[in-house]
PDB file of C-alpha atoms in Angstrom:
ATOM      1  CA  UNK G  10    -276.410-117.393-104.425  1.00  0.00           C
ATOM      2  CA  UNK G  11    -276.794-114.057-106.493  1.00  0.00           C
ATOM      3  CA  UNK G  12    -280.087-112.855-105.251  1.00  0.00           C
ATOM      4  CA  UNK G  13    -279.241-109.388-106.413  1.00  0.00           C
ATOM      5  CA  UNK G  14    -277.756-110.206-109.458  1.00  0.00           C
ATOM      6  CA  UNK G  15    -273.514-110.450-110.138  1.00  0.00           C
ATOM      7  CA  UNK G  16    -273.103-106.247-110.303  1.00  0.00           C
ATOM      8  CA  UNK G  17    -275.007-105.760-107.280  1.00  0.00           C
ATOM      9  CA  UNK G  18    -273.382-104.498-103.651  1.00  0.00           C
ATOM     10  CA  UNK G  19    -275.747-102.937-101.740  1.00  0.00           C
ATOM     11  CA  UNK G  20    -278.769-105.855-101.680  1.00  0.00           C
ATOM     12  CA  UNK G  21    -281.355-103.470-103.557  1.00  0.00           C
ATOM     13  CA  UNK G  22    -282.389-104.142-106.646  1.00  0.00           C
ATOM     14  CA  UNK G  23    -280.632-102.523-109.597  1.00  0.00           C
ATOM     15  CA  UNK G  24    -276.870-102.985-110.381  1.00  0.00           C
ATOM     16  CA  UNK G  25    -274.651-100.525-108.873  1.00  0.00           C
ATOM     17  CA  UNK G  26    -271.879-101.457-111.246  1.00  0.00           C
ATOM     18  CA  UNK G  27    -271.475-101.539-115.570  1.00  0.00           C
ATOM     19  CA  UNK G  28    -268.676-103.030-115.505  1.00  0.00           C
ATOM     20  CA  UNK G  29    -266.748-106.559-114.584  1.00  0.00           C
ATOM     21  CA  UNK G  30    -267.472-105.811-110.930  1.00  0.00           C
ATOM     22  CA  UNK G  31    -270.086-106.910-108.527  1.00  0.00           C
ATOM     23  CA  UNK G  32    -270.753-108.505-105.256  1.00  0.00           C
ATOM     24  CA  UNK G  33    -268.586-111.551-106.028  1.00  0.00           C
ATOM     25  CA  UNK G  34    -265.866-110.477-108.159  1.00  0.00           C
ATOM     26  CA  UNK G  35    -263.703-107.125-109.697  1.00  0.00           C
ATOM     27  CA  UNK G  36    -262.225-108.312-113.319  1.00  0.00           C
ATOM     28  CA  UNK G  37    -259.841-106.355-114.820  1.00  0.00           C
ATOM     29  CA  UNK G  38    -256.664-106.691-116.460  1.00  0.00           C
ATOM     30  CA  UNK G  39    -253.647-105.975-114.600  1.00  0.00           C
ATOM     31  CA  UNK G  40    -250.564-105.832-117.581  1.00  0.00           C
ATOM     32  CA  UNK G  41    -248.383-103.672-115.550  1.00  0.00           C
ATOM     33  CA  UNK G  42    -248.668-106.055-112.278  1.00  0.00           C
ATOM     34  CA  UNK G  43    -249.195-103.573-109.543  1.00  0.00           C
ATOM     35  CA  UNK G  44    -252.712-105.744-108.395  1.00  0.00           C
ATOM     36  CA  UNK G  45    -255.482-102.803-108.700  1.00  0.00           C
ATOM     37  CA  UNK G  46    -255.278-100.053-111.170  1.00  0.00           C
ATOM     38  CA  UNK G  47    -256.280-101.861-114.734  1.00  0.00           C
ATOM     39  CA  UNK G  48    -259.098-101.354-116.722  1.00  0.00           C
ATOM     40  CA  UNK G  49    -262.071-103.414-116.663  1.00  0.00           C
ATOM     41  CA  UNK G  50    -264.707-103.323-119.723  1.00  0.00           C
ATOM     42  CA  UNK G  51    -267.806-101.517-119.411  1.00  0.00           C
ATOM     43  CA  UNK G  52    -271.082-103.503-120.632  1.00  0.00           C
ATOM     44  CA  UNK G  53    -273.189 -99.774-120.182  1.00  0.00           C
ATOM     45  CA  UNK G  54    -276.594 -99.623-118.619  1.00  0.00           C
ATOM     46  CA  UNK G  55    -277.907-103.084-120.458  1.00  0.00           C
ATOM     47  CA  UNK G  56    -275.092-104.581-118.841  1.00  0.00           C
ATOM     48  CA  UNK G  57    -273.999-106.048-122.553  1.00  0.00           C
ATOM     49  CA  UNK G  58    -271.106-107.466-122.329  1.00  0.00           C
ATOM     50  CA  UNK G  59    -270.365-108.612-126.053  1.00  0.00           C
ATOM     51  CA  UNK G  60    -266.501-107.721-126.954  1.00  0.00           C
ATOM     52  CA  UNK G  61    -264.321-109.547-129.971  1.00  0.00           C
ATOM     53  CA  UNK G  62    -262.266-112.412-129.399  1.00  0.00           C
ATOM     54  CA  UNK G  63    -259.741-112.762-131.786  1.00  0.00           C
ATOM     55  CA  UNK G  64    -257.547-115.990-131.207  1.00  0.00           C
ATOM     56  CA  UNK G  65    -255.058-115.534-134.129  1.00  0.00           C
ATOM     57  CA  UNK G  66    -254.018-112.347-132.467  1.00  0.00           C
ATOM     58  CA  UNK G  67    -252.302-111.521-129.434  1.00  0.00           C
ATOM     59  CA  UNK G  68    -253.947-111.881-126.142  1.00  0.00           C
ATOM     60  CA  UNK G  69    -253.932-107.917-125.651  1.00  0.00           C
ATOM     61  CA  UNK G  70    -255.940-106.915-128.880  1.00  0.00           C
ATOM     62  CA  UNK G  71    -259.059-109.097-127.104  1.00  0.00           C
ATOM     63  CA  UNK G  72    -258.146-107.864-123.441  1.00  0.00           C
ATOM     64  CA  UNK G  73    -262.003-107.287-122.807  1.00  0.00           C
ATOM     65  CA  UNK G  74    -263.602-110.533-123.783  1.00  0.00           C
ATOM     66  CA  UNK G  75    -260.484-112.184-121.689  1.00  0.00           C
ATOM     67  CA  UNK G  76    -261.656-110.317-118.371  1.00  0.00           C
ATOM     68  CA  UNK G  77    -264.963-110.961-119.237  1.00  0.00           C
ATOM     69  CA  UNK G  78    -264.728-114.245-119.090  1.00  0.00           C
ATOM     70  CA  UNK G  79    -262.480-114.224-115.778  1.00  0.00           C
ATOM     71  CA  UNK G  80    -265.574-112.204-114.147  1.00  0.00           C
ATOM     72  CA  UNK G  81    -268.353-114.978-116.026  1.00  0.00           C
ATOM     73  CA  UNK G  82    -266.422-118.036-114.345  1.00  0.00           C
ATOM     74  CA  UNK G  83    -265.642-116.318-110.746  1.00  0.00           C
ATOM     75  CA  UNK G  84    -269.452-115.647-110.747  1.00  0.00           C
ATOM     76  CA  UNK G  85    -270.275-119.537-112.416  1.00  0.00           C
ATOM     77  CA  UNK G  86    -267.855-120.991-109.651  1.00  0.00           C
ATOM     78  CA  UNK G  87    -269.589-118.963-106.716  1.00  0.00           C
ATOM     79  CA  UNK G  88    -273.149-119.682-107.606  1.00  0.00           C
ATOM     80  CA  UNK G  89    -272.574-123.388-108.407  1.00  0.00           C
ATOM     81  CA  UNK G  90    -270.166-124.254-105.153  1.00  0.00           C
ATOM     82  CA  UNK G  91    -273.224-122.077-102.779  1.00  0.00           C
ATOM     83  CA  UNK G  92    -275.393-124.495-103.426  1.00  0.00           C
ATOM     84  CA  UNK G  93    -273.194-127.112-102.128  1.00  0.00           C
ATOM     85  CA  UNK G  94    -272.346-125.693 -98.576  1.00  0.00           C
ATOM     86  CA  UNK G  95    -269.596-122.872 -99.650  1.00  0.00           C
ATOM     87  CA  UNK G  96    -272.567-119.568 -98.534  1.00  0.00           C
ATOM     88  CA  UNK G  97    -271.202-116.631 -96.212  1.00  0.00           C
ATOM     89  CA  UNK G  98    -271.238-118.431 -92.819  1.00  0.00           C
ATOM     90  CA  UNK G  99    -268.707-120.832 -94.017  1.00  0.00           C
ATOM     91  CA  UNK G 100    -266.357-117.789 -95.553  1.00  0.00           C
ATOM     92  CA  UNK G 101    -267.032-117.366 -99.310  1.00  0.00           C
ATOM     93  CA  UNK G 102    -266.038-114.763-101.022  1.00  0.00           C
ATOM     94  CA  UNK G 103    -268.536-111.920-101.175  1.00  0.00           C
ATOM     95  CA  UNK G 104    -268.379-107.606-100.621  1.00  0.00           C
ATOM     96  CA  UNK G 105    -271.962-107.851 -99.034  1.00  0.00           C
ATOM     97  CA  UNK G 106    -272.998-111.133 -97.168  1.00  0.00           C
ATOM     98  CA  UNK G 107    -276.600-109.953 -96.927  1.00  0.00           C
ATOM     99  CA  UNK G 108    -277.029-110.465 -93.585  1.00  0.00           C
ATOM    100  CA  UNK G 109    -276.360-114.802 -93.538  1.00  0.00           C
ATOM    101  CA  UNK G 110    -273.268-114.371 -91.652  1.00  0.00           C
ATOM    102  CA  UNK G 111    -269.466-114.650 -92.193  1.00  0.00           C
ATOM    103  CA  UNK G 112    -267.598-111.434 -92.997  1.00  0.00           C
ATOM    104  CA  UNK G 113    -268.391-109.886 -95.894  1.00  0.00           C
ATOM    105  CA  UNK G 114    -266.208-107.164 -97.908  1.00  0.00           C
ATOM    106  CA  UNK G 115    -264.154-110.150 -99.403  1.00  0.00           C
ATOM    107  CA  UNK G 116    -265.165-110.593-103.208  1.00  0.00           C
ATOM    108  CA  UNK G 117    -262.240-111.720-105.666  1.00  0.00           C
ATOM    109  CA  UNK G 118    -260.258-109.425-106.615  1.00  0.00           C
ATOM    110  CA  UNK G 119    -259.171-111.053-110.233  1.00  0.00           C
ATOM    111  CA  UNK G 120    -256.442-109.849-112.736  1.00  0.00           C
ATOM    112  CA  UNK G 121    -256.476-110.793-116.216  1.00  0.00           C
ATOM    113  CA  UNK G 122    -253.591-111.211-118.318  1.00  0.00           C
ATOM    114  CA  UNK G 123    -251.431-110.475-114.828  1.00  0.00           C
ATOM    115  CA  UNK G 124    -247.815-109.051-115.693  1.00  0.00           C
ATOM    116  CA  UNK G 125    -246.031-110.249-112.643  1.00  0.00           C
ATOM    117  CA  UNK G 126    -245.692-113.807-113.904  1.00  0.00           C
ATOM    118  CA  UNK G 127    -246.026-116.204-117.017  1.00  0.00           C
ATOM    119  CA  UNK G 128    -246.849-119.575-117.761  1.00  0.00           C
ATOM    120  CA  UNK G 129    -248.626-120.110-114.501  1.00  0.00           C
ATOM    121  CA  UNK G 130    -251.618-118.784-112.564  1.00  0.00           C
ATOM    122  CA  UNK G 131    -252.619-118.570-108.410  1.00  0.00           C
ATOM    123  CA  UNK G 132    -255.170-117.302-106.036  1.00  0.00           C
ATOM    124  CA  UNK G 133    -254.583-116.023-102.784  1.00  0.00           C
ATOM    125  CA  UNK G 134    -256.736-116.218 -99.889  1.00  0.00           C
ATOM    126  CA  UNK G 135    -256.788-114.797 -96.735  1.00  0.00           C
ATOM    127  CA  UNK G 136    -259.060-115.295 -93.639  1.00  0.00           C
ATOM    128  CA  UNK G 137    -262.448-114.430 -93.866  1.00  0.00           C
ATOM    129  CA  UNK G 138    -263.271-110.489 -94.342  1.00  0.00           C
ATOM    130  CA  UNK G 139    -259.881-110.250 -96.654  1.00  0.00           C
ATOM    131  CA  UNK G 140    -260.049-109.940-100.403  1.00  0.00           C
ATOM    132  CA  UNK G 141    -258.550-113.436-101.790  1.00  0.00           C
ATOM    133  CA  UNK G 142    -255.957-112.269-105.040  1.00  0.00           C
ATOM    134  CA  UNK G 143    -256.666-114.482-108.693  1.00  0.00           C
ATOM    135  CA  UNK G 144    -253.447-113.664-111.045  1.00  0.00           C
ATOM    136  CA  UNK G 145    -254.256-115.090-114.529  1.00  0.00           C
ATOM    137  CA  UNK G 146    -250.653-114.642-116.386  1.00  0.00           C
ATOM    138  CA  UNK G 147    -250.046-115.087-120.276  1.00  0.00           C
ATOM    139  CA  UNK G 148    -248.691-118.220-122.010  1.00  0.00           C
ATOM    140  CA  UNK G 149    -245.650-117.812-124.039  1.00  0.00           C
ATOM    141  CA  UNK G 150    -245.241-121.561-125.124  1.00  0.00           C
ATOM    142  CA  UNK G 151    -247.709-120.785-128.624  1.00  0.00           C
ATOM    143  CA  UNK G 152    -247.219-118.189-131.658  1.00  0.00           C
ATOM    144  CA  UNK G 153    -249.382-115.782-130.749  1.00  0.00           C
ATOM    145  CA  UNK G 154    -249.130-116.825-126.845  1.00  0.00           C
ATOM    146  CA  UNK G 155    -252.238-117.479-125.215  1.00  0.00           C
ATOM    147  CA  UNK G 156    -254.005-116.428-122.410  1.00  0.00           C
ATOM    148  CA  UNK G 157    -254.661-118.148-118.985  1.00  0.00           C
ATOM    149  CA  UNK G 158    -258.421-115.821-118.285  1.00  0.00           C
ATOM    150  CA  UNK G 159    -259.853-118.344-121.553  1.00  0.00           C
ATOM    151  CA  UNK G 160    -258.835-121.626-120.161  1.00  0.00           C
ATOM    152  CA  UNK G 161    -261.794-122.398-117.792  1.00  0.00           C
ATOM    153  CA  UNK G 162    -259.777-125.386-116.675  1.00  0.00           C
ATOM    154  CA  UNK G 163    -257.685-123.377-114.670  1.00  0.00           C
ATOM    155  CA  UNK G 164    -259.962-120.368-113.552  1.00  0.00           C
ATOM    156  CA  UNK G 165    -261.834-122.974-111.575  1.00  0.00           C
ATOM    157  CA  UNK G 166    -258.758-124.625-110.164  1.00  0.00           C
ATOM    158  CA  UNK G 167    -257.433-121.198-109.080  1.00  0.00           C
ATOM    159  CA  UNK G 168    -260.518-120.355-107.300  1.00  0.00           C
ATOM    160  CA  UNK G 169    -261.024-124.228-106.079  1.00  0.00           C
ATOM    161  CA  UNK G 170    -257.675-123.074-103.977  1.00  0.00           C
ATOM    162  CA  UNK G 171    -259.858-120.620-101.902  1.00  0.00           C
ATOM    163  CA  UNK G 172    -262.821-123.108-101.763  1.00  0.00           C
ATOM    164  CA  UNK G 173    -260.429-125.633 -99.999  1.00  0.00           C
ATOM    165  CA  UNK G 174    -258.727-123.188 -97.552  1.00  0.00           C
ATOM    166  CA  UNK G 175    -261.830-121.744 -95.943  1.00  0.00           C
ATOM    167  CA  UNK G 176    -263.649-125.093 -95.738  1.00  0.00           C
ATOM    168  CA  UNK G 177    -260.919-127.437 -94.865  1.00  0.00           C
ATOM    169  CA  UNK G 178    -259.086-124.889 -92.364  1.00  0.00           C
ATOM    170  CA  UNK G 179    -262.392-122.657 -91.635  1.00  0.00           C
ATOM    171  CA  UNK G 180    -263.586-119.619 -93.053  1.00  0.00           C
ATOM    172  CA  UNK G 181    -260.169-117.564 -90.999  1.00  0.00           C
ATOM    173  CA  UNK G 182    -257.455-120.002 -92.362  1.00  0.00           C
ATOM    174  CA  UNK G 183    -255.217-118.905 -94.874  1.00  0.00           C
ATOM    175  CA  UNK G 184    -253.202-122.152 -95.754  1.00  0.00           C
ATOM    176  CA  UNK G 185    -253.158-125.779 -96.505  1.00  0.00           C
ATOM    177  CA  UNK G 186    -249.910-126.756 -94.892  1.00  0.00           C
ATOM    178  CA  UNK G 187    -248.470-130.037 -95.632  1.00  0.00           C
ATOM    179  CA  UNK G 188    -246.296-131.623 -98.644  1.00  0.00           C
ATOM    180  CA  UNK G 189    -248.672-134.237 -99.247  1.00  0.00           C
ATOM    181  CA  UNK G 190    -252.214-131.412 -99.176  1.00  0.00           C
ATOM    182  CA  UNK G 191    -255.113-132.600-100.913  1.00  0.00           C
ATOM    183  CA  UNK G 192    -255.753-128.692-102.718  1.00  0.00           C
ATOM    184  CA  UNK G 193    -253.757-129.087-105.727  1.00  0.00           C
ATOM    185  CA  UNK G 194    -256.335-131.887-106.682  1.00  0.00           C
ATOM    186  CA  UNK G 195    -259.590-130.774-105.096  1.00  0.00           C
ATOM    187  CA  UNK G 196    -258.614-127.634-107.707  1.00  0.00           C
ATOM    188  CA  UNK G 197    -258.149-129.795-110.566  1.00  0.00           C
ATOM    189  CA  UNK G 198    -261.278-131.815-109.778  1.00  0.00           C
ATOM    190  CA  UNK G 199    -263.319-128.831-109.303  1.00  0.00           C
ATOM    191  CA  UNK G 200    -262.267-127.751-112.833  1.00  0.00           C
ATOM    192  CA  UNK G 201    -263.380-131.239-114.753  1.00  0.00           C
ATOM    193  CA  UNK G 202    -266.302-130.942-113.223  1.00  0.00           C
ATOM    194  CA  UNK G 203    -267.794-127.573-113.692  1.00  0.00           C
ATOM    195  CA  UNK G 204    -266.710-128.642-117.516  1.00  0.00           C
ATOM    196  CA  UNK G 205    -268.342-131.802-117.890  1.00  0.00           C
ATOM    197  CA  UNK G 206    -271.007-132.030-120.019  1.00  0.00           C
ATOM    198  CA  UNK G 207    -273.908-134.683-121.134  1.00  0.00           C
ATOM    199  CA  UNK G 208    -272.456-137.214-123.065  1.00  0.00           C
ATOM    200  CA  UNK G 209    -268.703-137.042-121.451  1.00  0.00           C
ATOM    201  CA  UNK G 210    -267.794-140.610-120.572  1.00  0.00           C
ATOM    202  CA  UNK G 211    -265.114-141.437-117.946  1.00  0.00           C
ATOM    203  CA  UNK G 212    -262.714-143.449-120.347  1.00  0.00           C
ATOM    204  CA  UNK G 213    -261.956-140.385-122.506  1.00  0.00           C
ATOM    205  CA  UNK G 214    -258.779-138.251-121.313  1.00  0.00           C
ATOM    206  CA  UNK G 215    -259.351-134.795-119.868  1.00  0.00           C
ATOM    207  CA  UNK G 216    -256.277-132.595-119.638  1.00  0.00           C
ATOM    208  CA  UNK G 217    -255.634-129.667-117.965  1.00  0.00           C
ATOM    209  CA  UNK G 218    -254.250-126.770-119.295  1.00  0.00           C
ATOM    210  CA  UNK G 219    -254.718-128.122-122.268  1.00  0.00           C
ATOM    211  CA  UNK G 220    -255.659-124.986-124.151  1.00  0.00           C
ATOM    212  CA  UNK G 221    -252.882-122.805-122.820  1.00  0.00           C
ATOM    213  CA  UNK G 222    -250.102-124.913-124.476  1.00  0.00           C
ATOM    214  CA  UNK G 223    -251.753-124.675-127.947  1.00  0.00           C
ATOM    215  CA  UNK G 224    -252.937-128.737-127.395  1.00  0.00           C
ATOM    216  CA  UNK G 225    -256.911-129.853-128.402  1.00  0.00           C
ATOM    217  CA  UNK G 226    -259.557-130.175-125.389  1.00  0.00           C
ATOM    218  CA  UNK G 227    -257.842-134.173-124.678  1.00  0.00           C
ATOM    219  CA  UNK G 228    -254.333-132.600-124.863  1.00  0.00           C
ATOM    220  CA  UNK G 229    -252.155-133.906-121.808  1.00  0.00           C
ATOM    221  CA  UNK G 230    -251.580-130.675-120.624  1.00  0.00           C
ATOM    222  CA  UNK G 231    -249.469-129.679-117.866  1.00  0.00           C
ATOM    223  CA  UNK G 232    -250.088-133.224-115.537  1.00  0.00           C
ATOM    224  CA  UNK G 233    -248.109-136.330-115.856  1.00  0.00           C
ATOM    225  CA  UNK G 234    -251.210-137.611-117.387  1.00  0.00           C
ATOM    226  CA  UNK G 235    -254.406-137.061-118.882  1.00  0.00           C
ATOM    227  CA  UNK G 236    -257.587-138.098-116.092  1.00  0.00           C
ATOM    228  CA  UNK G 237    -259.263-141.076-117.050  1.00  0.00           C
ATOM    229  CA  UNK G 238    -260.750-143.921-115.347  1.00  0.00           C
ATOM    230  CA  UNK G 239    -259.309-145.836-118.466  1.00  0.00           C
ATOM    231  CA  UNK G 240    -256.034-147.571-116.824  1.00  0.00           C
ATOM    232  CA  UNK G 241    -254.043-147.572-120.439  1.00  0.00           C
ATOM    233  CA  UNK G 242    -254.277-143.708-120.315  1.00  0.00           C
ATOM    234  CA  UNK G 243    -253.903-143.130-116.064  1.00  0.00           C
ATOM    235  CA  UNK G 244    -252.849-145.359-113.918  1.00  0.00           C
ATOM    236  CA  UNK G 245    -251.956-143.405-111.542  1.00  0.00           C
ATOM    237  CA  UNK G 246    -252.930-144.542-107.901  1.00  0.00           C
ATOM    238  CA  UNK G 247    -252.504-144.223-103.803  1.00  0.00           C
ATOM    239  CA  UNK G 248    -249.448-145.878-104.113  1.00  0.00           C
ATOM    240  CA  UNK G 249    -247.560-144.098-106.607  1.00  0.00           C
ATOM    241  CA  UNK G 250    -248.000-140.718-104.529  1.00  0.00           C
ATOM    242  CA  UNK G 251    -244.487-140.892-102.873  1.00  0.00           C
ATOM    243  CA  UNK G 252    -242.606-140.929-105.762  1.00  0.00           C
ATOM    244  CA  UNK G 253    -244.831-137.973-107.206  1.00  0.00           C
ATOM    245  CA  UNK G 254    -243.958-134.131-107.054  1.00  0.00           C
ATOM    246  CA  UNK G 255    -244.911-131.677-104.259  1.00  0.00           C
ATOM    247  CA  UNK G 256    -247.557-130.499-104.427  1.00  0.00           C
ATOM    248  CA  UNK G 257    -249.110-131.109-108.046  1.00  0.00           C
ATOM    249  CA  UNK G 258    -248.050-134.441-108.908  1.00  0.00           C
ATOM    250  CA  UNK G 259    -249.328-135.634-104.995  1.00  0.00           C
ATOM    251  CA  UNK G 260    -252.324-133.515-106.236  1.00  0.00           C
ATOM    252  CA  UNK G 261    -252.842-135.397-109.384  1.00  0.00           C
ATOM    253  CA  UNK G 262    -252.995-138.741-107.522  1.00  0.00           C
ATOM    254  CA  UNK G 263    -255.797-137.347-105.204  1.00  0.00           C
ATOM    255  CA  UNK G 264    -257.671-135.731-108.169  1.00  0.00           C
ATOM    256  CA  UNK G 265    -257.364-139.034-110.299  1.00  0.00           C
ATOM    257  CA  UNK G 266    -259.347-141.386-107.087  1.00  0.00           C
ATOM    258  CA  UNK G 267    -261.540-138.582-107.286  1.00  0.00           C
ATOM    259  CA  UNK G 268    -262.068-138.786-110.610  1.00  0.00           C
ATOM    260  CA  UNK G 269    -262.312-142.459-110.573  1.00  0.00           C
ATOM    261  CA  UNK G 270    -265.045-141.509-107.085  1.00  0.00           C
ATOM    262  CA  UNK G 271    -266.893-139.890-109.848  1.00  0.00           C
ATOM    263  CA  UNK G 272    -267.350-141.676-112.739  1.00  0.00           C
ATOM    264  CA  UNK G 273    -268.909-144.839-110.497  1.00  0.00           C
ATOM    265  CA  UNK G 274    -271.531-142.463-109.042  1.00  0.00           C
ATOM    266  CA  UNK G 275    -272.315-141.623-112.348  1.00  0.00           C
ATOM    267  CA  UNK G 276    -272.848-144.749-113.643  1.00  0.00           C
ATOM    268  CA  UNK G 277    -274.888-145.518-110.355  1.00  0.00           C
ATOM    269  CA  UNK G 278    -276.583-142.143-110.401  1.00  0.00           C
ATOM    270  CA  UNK G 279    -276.745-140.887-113.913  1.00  0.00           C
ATOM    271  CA  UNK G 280    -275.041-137.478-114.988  1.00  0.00           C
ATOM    272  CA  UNK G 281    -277.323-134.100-114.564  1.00  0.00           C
ATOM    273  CA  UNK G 282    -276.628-130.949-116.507  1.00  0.00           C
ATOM    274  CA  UNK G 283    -277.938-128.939-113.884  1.00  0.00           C
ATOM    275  CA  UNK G 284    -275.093-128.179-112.025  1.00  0.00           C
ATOM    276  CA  UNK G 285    -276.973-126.094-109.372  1.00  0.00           C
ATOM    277  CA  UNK G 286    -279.808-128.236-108.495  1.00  0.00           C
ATOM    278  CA  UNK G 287    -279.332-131.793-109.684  1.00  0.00           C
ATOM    279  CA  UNK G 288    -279.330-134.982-108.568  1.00  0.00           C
ATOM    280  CA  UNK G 289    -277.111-136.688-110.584  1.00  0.00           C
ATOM    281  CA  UNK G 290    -274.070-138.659-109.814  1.00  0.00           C
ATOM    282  CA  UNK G 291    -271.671-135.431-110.709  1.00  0.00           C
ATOM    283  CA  UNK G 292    -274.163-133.713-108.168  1.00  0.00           C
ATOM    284  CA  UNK G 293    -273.643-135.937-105.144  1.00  0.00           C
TER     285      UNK G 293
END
C-alpha cells in the first residue's frame, strides 16, 4: 500500500519529507482556518516523531502529537482499506500512484485543530486527481476542550466519507446524493472497525465521539445510541429509518445492520487482529 514508506513521493527509496507529509497525507494544524499555511512537526532525519501529549491542558500546548496522530490514522486508514479494493485504479488518495493507474497528485490534505468550525469535523472529496480536504475542529463541550485529531473514532469516519464517494460513485464522483445515503454509516462502521480489538464482544456499547464530549470509551456519544447487537442498548432497525434524522440518524440505522452483519461473521468466522491480511470474520 506504502511500498515506499508514508514520507515518500517520488517512488525511490529514502523519504523526501521529515515531517507529517508523504505520499498519502500533509498533517498540519490549521488554527487560523485559511486550509494550507500551518505548521506541521518535524520528526528530523530518523523520522522520530515522539512529541508530549498533555490532556489536562489545552489542545494547543500538544498541537504536535495532535497532527501526528491525524497523519498516523490517514496513513493506518489508507494501508488497511488498499488491501480491500480502495488502490489507485479505483481513485484513492495518493500524490504518486506509482504507475497502477488512477490519477495521482491527490493525497489528503488534513488540518488539525481546524479554526473554521467547532464541535464537528468533515472531509471533502473531489474527483479523482483533486486533493480531498479533512478539517478536524476543537471541542468546546469539556474544561480544557478537547480535540477532534485524538478521537480515532472520527478520523476514520471522516476519511470513510472519501472511501464511499469514489467507490460507490467512481473514482470522478464527488457526492453521495440522496436523504436517505448510506455514507454517514459506512463512516461510522469504518471507524468501529479499524478500533476493534481481540476480546471486543458485540453486546458491549461502542459510542462514537465518545472521547470528544469528555464521556469513557462506551460513552453514547453523539448517536441516538450506543452500537450494539444487544437489543436493550440498540434497537434500532430498517424500520425505524423514516422517522430518523437526515443524514446521521438514517446513517446510524445502516451502520447498526452493519454492525449487527458483523458480529454474526464473527462468531461464524472468528475475529483476526490482522487487519491487513486476515481472515477473520471482521476481515470478510
Amino acid at each position: 500500500a506504502s511500498p515506499f514508506g508514508w514520507h515518500d513521493t517520488n517512488g525511490s527509496a529514502g523519504a523526501e519529507f521529515t515531517i507529517t507529509r508523504g505520499n498519502n497525507v500533509w498533517a498540519q494544524e490549521d488554527r487560523n482556518g485559511n486550509n494550507g499555511t500551518g505548521a506541521s512537526p518535524d520528526g528530523g532525519a530518523g523520522l522520530d516523531f515522539n512529541f508530549p501529549l498533555g490532556l489536562s491542558q489545552q489542545p494547543t500546548s500538544y498541537q504536535n502529537a495532535a497532527v501526528t496522530n491525524l497523519f498516523y490514522w490517514n496513513n493506518i486508514v489508507h494501508d488497511v482499506f488498499y488491501q480491500y479494493g480502495f488502490d489507485e485504479a479505483s481513485g484513492n488518495f495518493q500524490e504518486n500512484n506509482y504507475g497502477r493507474g488512477g490519477a495521482g497528485s491527490d493525497s489528503v490534505n488534513a488540518d488539525a485543530q481546524d479554526g473554521s468550525g467547532t464541535n464537528n469535523a468533515n472531509f471533502a472529496t473531489p474527483g479523482d486527481g483533486g486533493n480531498p480536504r479533512m478539517q478536524m475542529f476543537l471541542w468546546n463541550r469539556t474544561s480544557p476542550g478537547r480535540d477532534g485529531d485524538l478521537d480515532n473514532v472520527i478520523i476514520i469516519h471522516e476519511y470513510g466519507h472519501g472511501i464511499s464517494i469514489r467507490l460507490v460513485g467512481g473514482p470522478s464522483s464527488n457526492n453521495l446524493g440522496g436523504s436517505e445515503q448510506m455514507g454517514e454509516g459506512w463512516s461510522d462502521w469504518f471507524g468501529l472497525m479499524l478500533t476493534m480489538k481481540a476480546g471486543d464482544v458485540g453486546t458491549a456499547g461502542r459510542g462514537v465521539g465518545a472521547y470528544v464530549l469528555g464521556q469513557p470509551a462506551d460513552g453514547a456519544g453523539i448517536r441516538p445510541t450506543r452500537y450494539s447487537i444487544d437489543r436493550s442498548i440498540n434497537n434500532t432497525d430498517y424500520a425505524d429509518i423514516g422517522g430518523l434524522a437526515v443524514p446521521h440518524g438514517v446513517g446510524y440505522a445502516w451502520a447498526t445492520i452493519l454492525w449487527d452483519m458483523t458480529w454474526a461473521l464473527i462468531d461464524a468466522e472468528g475475529f483476526d487482529p490482522d487487519f491487513y491480511n486476515g481472515t477473520g470474520g471482521n476481515n470478510i
